[in-house]
Short mmCIF file of N, CA and C in Angstrom, two decimals:
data_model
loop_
_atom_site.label_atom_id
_atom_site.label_comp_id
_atom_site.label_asym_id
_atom_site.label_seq_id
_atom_site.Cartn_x
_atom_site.Cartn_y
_atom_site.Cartn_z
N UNK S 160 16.31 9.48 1.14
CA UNK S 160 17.25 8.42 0.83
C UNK S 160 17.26 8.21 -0.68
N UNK S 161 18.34 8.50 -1.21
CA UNK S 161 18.75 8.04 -2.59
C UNK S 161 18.32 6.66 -3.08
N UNK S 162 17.94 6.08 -4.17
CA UNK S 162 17.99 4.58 -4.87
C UNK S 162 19.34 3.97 -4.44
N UNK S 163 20.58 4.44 -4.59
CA UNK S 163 21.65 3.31 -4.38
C UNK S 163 22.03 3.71 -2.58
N UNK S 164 21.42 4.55 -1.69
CA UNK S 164 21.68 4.36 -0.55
C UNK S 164 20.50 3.05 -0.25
N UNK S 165 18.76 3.19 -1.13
CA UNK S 165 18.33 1.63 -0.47
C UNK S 165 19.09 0.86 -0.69
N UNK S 166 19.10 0.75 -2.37
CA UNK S 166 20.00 -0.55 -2.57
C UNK S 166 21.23 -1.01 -1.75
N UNK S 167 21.93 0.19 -1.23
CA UNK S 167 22.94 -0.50 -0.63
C UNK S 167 22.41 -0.92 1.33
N UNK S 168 21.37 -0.18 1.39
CA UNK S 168 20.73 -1.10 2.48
C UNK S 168 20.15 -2.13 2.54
N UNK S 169 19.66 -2.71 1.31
CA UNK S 169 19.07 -4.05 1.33
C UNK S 169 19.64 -4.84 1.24
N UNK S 170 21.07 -4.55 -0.09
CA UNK S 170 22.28 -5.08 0.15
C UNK S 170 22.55 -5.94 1.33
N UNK S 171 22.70 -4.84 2.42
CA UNK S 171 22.98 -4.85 3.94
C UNK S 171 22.91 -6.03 4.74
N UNK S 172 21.06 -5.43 4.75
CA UNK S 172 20.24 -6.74 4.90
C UNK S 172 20.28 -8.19 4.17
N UNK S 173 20.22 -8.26 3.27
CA UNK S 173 20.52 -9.52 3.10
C UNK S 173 21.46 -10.32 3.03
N UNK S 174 22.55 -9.75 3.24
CA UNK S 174 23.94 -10.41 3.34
C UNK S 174 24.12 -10.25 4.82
N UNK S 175 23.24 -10.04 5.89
CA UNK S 175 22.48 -10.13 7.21
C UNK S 175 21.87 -11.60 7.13
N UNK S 176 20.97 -11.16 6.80
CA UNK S 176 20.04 -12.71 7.14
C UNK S 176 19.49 -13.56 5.87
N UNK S 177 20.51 -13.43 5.13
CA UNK S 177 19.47 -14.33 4.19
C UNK S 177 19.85 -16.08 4.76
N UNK S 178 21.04 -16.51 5.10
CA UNK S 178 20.97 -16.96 5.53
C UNK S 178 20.46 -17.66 7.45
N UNK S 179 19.64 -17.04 7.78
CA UNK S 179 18.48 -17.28 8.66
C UNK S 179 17.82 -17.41 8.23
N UNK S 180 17.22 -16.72 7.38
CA UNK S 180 15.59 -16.62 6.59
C UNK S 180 15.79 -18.29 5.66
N UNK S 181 16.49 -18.55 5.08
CA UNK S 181 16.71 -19.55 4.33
C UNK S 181 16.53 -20.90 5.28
N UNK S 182 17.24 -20.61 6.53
CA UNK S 182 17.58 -21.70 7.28
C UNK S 182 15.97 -21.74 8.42
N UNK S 183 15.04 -20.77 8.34
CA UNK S 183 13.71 -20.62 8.94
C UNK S 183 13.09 -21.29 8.11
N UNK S 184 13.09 -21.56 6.57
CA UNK S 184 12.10 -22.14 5.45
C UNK S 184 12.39 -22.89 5.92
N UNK S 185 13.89 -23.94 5.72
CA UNK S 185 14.37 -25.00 5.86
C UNK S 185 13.09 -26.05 7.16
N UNK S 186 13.83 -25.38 8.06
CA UNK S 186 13.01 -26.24 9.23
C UNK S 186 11.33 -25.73 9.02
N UNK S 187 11.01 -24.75 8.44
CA UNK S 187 9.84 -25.06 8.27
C UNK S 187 8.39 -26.16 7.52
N UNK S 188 9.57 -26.39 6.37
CA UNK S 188 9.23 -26.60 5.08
C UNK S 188 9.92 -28.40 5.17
N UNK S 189 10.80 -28.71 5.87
CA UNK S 189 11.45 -29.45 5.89
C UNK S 189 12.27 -30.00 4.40
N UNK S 190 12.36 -28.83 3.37
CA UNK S 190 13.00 -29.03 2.09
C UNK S 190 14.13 -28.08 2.10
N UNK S 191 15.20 -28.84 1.90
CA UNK S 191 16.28 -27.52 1.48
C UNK S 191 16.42 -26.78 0.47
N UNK S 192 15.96 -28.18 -0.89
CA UNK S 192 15.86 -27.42 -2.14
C UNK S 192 14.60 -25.89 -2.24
N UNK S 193 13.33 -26.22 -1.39
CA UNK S 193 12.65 -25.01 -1.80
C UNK S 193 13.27 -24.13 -0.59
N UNK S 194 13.74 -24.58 0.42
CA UNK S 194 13.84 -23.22 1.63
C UNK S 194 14.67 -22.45 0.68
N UNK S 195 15.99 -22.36 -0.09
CA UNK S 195 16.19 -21.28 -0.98
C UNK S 195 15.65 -20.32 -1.72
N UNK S 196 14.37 -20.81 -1.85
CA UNK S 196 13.59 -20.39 -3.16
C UNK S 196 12.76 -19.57 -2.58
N UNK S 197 12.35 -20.16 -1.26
CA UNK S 197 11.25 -19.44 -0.66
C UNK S 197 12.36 -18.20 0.30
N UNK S 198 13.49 -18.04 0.52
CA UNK S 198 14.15 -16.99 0.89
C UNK S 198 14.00 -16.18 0.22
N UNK S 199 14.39 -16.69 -1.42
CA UNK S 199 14.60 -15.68 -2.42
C UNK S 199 13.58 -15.59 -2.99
N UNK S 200 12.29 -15.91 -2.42
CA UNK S 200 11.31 -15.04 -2.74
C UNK S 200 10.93 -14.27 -1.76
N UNK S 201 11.18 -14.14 -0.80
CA UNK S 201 11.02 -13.59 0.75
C UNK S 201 11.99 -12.23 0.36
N UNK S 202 12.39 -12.47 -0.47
CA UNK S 202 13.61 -11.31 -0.28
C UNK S 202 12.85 -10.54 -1.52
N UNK S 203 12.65 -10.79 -2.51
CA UNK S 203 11.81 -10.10 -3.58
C UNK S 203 11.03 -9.32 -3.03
N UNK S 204 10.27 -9.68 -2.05
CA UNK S 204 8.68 -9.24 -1.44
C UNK S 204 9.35 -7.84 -0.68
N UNK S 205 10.27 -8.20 0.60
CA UNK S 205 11.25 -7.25 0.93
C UNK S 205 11.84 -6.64 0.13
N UNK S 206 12.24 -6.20 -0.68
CA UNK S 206 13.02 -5.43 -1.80
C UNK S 206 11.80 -4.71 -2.40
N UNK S 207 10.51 -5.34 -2.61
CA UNK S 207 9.62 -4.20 -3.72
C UNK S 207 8.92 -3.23 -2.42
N UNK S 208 8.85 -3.64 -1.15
CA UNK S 208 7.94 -3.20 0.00
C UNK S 208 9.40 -2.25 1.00
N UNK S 209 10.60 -1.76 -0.10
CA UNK S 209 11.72 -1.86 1.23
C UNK S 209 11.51 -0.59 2.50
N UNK S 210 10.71 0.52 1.42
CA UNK S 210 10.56 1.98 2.51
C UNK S 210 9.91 1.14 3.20
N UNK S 211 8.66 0.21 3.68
CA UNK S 211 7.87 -0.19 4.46
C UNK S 211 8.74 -1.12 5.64
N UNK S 212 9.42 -1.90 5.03
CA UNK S 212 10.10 -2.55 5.63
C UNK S 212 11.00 -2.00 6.44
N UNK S 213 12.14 -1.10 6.07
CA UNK S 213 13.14 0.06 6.30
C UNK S 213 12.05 0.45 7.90
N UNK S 214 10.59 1.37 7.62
CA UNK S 214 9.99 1.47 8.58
C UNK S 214 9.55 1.10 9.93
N UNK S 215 9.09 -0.29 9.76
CA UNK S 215 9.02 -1.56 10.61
C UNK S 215 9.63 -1.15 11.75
N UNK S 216 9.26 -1.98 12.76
CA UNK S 216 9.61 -1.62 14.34
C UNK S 216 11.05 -2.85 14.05
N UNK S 217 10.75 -4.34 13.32
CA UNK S 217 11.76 -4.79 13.19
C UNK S 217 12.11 -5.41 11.93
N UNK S 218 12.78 -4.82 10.83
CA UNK S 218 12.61 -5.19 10.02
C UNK S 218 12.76 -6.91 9.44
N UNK S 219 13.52 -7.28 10.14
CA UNK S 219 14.02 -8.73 10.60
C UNK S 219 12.09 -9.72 10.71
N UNK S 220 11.57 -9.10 11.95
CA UNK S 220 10.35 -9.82 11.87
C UNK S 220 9.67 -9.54 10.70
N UNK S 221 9.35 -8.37 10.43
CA UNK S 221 9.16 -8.72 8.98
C UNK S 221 9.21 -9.78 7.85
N UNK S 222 10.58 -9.57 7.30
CA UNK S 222 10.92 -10.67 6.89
C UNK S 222 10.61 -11.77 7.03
N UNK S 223 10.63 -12.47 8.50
CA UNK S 223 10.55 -13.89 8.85
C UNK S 223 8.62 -14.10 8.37
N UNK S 224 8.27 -12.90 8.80
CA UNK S 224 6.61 -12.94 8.55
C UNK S 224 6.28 -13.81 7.43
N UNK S 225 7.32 -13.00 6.59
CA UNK S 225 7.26 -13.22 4.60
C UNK S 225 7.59 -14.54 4.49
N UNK S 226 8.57 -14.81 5.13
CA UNK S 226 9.04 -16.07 5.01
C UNK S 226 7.94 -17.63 5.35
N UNK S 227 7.67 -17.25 6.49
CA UNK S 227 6.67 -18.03 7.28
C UNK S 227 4.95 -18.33 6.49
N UNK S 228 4.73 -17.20 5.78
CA UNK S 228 3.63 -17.20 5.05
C UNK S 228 3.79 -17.90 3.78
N UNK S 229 4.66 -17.64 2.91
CA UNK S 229 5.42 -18.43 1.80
C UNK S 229 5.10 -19.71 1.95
N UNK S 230 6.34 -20.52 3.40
CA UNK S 230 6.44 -21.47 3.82
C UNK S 230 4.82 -22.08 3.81
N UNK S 231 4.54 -21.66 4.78
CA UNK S 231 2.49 -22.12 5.04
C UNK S 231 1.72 -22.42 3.29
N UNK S 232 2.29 -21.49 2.69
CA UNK S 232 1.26 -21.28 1.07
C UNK S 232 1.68 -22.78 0.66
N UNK S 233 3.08 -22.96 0.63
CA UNK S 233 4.02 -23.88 0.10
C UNK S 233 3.50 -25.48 0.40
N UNK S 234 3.40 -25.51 1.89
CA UNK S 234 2.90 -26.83 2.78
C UNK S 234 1.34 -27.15 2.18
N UNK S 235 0.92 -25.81 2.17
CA UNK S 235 -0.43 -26.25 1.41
C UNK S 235 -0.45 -26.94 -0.15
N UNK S 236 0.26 -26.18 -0.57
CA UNK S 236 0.30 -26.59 -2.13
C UNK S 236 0.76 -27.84 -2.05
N UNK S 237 1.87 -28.32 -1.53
CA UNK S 237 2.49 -29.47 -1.56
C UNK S 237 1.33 -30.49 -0.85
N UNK S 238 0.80 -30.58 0.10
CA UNK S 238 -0.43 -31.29 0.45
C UNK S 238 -1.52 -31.64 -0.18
N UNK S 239 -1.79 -30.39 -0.85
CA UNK S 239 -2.88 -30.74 -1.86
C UNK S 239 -2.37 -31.39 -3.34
N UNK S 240 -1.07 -31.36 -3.39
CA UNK S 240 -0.85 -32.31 -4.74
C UNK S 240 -0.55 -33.33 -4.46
N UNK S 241 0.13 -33.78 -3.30
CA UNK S 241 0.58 -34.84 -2.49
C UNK S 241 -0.54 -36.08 -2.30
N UNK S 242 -1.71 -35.50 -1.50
CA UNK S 242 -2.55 -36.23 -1.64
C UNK S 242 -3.56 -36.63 -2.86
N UNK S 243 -3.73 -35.64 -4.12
CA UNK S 243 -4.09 -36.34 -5.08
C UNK S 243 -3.18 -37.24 -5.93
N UNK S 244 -2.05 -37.12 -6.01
CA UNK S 244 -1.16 -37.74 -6.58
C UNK S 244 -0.98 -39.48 -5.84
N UNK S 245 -1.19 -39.22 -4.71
CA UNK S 245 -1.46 -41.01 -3.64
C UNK S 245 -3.35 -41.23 -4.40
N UNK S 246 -3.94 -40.65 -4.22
CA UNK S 246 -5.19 -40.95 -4.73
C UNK S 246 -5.09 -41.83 -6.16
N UNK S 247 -4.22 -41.35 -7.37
CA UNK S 247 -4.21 -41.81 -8.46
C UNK S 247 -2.91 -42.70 -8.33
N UNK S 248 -2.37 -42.98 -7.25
CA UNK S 248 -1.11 -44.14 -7.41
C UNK S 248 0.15 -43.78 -7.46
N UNK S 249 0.20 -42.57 -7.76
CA UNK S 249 1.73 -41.95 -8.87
C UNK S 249 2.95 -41.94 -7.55
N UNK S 250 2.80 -41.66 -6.32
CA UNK S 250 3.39 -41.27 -5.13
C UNK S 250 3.60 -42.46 -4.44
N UNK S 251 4.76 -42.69 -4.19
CA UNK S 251 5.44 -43.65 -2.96
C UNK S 251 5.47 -43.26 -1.77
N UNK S 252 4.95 -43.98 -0.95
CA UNK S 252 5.18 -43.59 0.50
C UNK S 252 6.19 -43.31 0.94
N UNK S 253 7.09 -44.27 0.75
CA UNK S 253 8.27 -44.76 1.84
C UNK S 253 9.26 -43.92 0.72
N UNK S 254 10.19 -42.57 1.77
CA UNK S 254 11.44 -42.23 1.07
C UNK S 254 12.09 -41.54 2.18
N UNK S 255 13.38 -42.21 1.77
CA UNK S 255 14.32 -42.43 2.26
C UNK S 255 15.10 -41.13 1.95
N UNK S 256 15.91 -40.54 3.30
CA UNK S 256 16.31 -39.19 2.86
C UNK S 256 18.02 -39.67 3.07
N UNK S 257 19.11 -39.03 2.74
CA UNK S 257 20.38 -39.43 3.18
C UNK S 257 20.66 -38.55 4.58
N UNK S 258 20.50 -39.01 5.98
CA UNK S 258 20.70 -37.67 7.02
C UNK S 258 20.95 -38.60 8.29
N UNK S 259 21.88 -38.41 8.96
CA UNK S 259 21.90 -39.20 10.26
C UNK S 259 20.14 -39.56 10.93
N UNK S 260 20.20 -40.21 11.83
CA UNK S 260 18.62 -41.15 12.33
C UNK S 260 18.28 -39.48 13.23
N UNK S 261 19.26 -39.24 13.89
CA UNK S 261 18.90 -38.40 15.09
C UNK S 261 18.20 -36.72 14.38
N UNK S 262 18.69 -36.28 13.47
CA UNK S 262 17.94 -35.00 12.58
C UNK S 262 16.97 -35.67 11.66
N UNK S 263 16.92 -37.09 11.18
CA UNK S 263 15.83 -37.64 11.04
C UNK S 263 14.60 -37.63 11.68
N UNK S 264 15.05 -38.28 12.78
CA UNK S 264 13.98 -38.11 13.89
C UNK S 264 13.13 -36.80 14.10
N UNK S 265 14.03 -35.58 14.73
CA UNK S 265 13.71 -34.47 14.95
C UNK S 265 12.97 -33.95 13.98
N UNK S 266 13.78 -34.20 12.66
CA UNK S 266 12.80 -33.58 11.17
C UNK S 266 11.26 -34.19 11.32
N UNK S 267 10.97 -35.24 11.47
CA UNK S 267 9.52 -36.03 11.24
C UNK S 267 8.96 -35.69 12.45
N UNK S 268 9.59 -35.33 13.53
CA UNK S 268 8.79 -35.37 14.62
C UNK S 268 8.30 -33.80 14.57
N UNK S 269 9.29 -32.88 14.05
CA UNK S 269 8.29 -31.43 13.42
C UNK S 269 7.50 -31.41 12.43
N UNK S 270 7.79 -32.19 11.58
CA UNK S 270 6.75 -32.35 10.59
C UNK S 270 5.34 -32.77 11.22
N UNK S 271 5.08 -33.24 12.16
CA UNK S 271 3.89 -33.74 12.55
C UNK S 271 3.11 -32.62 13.59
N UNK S 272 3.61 -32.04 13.75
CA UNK S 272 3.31 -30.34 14.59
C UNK S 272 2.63 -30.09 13.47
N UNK S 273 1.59 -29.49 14.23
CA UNK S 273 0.52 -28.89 12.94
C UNK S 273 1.30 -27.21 13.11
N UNK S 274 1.23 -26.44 11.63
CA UNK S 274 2.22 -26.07 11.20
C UNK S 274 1.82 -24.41 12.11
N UNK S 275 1.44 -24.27 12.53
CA UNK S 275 1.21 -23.19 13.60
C UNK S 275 2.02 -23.24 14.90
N UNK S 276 2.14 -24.32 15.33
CA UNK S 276 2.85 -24.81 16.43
C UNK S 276 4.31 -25.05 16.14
N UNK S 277 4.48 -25.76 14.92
CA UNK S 277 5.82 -25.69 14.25
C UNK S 277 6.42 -24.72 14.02
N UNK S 278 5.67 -23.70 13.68
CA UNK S 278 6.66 -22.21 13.12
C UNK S 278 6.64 -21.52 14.73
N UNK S 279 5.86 -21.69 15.41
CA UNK S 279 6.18 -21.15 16.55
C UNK S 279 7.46 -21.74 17.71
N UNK S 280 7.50 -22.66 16.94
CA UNK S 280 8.74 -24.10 18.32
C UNK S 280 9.88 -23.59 17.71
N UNK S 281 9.82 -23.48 16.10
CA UNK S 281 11.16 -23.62 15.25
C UNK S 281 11.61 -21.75 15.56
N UNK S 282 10.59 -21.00 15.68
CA UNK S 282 11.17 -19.21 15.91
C UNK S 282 11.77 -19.07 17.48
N UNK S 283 11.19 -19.76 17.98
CA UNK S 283 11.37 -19.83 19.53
C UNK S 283 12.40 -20.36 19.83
N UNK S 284 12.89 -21.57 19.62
CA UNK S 284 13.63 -22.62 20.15
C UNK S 284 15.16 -22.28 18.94
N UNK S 285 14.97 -22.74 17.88
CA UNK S 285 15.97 -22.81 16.83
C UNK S 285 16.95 -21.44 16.48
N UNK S 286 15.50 -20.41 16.30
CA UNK S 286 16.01 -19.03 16.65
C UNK S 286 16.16 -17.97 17.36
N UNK S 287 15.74 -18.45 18.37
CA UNK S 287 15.45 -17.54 19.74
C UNK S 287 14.82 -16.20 19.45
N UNK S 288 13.92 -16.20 19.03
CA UNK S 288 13.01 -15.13 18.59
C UNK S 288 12.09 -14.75 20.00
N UNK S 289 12.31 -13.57 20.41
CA UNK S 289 11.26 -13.19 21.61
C UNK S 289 10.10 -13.23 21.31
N UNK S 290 8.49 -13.72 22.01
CA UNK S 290 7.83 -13.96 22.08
C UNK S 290 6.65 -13.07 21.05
N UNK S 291 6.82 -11.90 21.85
CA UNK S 291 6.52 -10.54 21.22
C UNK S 291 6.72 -10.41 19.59
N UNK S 292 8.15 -10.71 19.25
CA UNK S 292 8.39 -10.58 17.77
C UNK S 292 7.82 -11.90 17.02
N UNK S 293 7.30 -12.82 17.72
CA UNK S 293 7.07 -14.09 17.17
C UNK S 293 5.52 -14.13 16.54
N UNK S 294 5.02 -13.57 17.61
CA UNK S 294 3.52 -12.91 17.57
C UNK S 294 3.29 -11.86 16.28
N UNK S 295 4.51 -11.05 16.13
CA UNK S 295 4.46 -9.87 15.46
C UNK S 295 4.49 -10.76 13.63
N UNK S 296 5.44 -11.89 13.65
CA UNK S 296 6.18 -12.45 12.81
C UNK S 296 4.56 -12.88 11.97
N UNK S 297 3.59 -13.76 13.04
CA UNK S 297 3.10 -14.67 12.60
C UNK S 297 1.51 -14.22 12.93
N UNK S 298 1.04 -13.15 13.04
CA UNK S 298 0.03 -12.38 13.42
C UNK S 298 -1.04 -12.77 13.89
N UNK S 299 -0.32 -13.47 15.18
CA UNK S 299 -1.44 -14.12 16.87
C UNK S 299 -0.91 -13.09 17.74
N UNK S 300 -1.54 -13.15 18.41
CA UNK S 300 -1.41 -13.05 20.26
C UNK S 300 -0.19 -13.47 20.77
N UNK S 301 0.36 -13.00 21.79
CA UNK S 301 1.48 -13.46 22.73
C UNK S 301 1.58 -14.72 23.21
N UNK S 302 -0.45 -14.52 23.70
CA UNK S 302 -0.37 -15.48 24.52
C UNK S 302 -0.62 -16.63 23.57
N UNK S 303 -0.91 -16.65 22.13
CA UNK S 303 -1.10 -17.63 21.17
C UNK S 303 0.13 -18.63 21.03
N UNK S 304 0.83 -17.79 21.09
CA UNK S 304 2.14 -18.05 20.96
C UNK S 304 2.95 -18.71 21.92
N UNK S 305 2.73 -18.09 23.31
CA UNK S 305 3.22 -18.75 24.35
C UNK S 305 2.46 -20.58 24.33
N UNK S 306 1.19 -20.21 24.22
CA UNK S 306 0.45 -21.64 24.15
C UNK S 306 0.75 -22.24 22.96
N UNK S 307 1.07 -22.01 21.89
CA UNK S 307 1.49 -23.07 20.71
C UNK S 307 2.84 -23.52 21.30
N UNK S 308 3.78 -22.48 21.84
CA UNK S 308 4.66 -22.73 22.13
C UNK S 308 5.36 -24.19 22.72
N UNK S 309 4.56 -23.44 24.02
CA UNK S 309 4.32 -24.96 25.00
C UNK S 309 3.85 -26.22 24.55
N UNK S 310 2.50 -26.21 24.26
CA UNK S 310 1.72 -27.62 23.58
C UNK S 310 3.12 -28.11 22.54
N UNK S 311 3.70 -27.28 21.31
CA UNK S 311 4.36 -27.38 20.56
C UNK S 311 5.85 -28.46 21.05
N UNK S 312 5.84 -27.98 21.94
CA UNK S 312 7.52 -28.32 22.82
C UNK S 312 6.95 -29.67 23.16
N UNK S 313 5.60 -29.36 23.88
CA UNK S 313 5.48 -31.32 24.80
C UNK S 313 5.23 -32.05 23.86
N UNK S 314 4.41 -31.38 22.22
CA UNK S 314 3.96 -32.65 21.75
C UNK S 314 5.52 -33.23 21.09
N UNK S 315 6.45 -32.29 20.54
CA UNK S 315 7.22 -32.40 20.16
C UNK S 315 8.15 -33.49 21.01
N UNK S 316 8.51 -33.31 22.32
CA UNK S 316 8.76 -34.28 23.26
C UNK S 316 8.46 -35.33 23.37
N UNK S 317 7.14 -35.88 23.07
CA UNK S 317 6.28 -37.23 23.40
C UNK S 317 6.60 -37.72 21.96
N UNK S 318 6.61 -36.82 21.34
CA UNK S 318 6.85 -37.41 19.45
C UNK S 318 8.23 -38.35 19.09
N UNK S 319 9.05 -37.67 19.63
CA UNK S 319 10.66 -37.58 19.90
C UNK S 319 10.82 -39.17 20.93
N UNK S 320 10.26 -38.91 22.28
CA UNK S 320 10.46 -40.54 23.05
C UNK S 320 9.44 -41.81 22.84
N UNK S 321 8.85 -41.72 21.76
CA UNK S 321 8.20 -42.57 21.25
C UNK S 321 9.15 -43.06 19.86
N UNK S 322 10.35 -42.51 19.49
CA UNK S 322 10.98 -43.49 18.54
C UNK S 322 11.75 -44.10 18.78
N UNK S 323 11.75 -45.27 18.77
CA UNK S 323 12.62 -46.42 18.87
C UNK S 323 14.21 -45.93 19.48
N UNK S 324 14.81 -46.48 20.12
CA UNK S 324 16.80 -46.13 19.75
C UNK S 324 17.20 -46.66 19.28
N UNK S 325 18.05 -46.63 18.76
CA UNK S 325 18.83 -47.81 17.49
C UNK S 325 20.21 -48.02 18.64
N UNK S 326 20.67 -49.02 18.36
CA UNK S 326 21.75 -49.93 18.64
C UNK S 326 22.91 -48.91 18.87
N UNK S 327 23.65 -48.02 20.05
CA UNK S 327 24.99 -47.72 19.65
C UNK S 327 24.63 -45.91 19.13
N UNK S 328 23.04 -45.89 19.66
CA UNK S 328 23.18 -44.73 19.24
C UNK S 328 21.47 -43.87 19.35
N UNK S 329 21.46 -42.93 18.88
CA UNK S 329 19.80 -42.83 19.97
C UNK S 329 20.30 -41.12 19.87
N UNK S 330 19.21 -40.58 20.73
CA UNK S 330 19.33 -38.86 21.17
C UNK S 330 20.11 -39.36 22.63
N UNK S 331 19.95 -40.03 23.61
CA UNK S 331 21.08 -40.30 24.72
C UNK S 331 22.04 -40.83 24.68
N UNK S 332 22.49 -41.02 23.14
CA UNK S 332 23.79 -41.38 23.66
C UNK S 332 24.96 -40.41 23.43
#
């Protein structure tokens, strides 16, 4: 394979999924501003690794792998500055995002999934990722997966009917 036949396969690919991969940070990360960033670094990583990738049983899981690991590095970093920054005062609790109550809800109630269970609810559910590739994505077991899965879904459930409904409006109405 020639240089401009990869290039024009990665091309390919990413005008494929960059928007998935972007929209996988998103709900992972629960930031829109970095889920970009962390695509387009997801896509860097893919582009210098592409014969490997090209190789891959799917190159797609791949990707999401890259993505998902990023995401995880990211949650950490942000945690660990998060909480020293409340330690010395500098950080407000309370913020207010502009987003209807009901993707509100849903957003905080994944956020509280410890983030193993989260990337497994959000590949499963959001993207319908088969089990197998999810495992492959995030390098557990099937059955790791099936069980984050599940736990993931009920805690997510109990998280979800434990918030209040507002007046005229709610997830039932």
């Amino acid at each position: 394979m020639t240089d401009l036949d990869a290039e024009r396969a990665f091309r390919r690919f990413f005008d494929q999924h960059h928007a998935d991969l972007s929209r996988l940070a998103y709900l992972v990360t629960g930031d829109s501003g970095i889920a970009d960033d962390l695509a387009a670094d997801a896509f860097t990583e893919v582009w210098r690794h592409w014969a490997r990738v090209q190789a891959a049983d799917s190159p797609l899981a791949y990707a999401r792998g890259i993505v998902t690991n990023l995401a995880r590095q990211w949650i950490k970093r942000q945690t660990r500055e998060r909480h020293g920054m409340l330690r010395l005062g500098l950080l407000r609790r309370d913020r207010a995002e502009p987003d209807t109550p009901a993707i509100m809800d849903v957003r905080a109630a994944l956020a509280r999934l410890p983030v193993r269970r989260r990337e497994c609810v959000i590949l499963r559910y959001a993207f319908d990722v088969p089990e197998r590739e999810v495992a492959e994505i995030l390098g557990i077991s099937i059955g790791a997966v099936k069980s984050q899965t599940s736990r993931g879904a009920a805690q997510l459930s109990t998280f979800l009917q434990e918030i209040p409904m507002s007046i005229g409006g709610g997830l039932n109405a």
